[in-house]
XYZ file of C-alpha atoms in Angstrom:
172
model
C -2.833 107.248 -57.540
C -2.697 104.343 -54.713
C 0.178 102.458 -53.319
C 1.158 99.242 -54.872
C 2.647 96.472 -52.024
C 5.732 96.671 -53.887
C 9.163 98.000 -53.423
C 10.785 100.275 -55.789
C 13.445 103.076 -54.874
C 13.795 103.550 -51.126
C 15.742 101.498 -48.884
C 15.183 100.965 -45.389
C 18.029 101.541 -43.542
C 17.666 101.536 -39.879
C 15.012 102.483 -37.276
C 14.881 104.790 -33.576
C 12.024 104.112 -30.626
C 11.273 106.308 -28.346
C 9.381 106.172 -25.462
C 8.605 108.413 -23.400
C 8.496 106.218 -20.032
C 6.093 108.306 -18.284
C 2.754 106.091 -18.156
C 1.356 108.363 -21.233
C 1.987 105.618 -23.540
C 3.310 108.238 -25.953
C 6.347 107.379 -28.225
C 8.389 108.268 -30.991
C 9.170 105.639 -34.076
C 11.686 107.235 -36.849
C 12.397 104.962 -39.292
C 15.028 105.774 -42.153
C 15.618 105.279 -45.695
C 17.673 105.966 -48.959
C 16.319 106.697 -52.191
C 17.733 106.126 -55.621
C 18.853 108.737 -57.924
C 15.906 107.856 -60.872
C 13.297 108.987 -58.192
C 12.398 112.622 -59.015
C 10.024 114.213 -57.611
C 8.840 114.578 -54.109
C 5.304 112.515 -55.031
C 7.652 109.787 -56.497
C 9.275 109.534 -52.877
C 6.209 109.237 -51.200
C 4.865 106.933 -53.236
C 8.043 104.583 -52.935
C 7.155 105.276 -49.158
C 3.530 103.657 -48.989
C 5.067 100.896 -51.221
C 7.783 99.727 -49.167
C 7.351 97.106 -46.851
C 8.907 98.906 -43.604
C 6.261 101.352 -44.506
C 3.868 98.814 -44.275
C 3.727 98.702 -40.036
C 0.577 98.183 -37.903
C 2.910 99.429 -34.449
C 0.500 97.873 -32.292
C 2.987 95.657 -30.718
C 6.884 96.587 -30.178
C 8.600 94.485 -32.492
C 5.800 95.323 -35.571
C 8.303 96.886 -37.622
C 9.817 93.093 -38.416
C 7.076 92.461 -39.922
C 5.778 93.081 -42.976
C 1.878 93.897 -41.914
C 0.659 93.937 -45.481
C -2.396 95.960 -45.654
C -2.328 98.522 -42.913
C -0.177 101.281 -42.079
C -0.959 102.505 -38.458
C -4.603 103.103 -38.411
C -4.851 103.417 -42.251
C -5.378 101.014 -45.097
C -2.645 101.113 -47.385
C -5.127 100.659 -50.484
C -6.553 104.107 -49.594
C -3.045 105.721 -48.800
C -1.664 107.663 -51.906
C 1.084 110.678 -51.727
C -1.826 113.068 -52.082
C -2.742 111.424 -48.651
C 0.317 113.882 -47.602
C 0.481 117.680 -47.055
C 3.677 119.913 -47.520
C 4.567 121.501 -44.397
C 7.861 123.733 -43.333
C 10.258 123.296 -40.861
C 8.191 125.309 -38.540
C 4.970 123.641 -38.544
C 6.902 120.189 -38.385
C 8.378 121.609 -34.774
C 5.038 122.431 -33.921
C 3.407 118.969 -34.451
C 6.360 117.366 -32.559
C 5.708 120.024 -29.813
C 2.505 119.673 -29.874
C 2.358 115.500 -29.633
C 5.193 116.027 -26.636
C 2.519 118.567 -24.841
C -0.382 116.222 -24.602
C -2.439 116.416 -21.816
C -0.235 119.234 -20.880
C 2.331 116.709 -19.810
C 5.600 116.892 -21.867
C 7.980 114.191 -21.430
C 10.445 113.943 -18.492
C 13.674 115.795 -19.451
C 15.888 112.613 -20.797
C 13.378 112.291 -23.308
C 13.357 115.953 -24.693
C 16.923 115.692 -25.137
C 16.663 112.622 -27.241
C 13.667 114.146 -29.417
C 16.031 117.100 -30.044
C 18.892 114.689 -30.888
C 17.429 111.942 -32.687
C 14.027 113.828 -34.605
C 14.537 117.533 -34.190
C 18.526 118.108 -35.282
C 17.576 116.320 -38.647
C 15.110 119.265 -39.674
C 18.090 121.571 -39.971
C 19.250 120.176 -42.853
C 15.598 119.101 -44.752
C 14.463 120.448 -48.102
C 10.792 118.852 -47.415
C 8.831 118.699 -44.866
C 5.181 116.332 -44.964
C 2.821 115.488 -42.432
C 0.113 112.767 -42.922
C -3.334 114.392 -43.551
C -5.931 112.585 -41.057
C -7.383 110.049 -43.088
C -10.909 108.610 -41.939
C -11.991 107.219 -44.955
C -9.193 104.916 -44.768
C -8.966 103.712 -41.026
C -9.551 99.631 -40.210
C -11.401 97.909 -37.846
C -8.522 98.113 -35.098
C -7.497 101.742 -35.644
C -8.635 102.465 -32.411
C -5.635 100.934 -30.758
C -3.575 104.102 -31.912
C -5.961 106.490 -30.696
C -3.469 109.654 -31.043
C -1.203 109.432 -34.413
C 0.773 111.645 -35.996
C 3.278 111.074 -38.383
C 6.067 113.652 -40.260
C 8.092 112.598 -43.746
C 11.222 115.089 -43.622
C 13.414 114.618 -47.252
C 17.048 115.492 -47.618
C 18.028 115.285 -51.174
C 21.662 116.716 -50.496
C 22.658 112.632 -48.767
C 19.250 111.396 -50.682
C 17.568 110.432 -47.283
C 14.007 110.087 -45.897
C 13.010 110.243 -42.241
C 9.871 108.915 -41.303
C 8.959 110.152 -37.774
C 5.559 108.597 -35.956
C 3.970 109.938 -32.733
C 1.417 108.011 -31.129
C -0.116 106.799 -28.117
C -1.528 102.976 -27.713
């Protein structure tokens, strides 16, 4: 099934940037939402993800969450984005791709920063029933992918306050 550039079920509800100051051009985007009660099933959530508009973010320039970027999502084309374009992970391997982004170039970030990843991405895994990390998608990359030439990105769901945390690592 593919997205539709609608919204339906998830409300955006506030956004977190990190940066990690260091001259790595690494940061941290969390973005966070609310679903509604008549969505079900973990693939319904997803799918509400890739059709809402904050979803909908090219982050190639600071203030690209404002805007609604219509066809791109990072380096991927929406059209080819579907909640199959998402693996189930566990807590565990959700620490380790956060880890692992914050190691690059076995330079992790100065210690200010670690202390807001724990506090603003890693405390909220505690208390997550699902865990997803966006498969690498090459089939669906655009002609100026290349500006986000490290990307990761993490959906963590807690249905006990209904809430979705989108968390994207990159460098530009």
């Amino acid at each position: 099934m593919t997205a539709k550039a609608t919204e339906t079920g998830l409300s955006f509800t506030g956004r977190g940037f990190i940066n990690f100051g260091d001259r790595s051009y690494r940061w941290v985007v969390s973005k966070r939402f609310e679903f509604t009660s008549p969505i079900a099933s973990d693939e319904e959530i997803l799918t509400a993800l890739i059709e809402n508009r904050y979803y909908r973010d090219h982050y190639a320039s600071e203030d690209s969450h404002e805007y609604d970027s219509g066809t791109v999502h990072g380096p991927y084309l929406i059209e080819r984005m579907s909640s199959a374009s998402f693996e189930r992970i566990d807590a565990h391997a959700a620490s380790e791709t956060l880890d692992n982004f914050c190691s690059l170039n076995n330079s992790p970030p100065p210690e200010s920063i670690q202390e807001r990843i724990t506090a603003e991405v890693r405390a909220g895994f505690a208390k997550s029933d699902a865990f997803y990390r966006l498969r690498s998608l090459p089939e669906a990359t655009h002609e100026a992918s290349f500006v986000l030439w490290e990307y990761r990105e993490i959906v963590v769901i807690c249905r006990s306050d209904s809430s979705l945390v989108l968390h994207v690592m990159a460098i530009d």
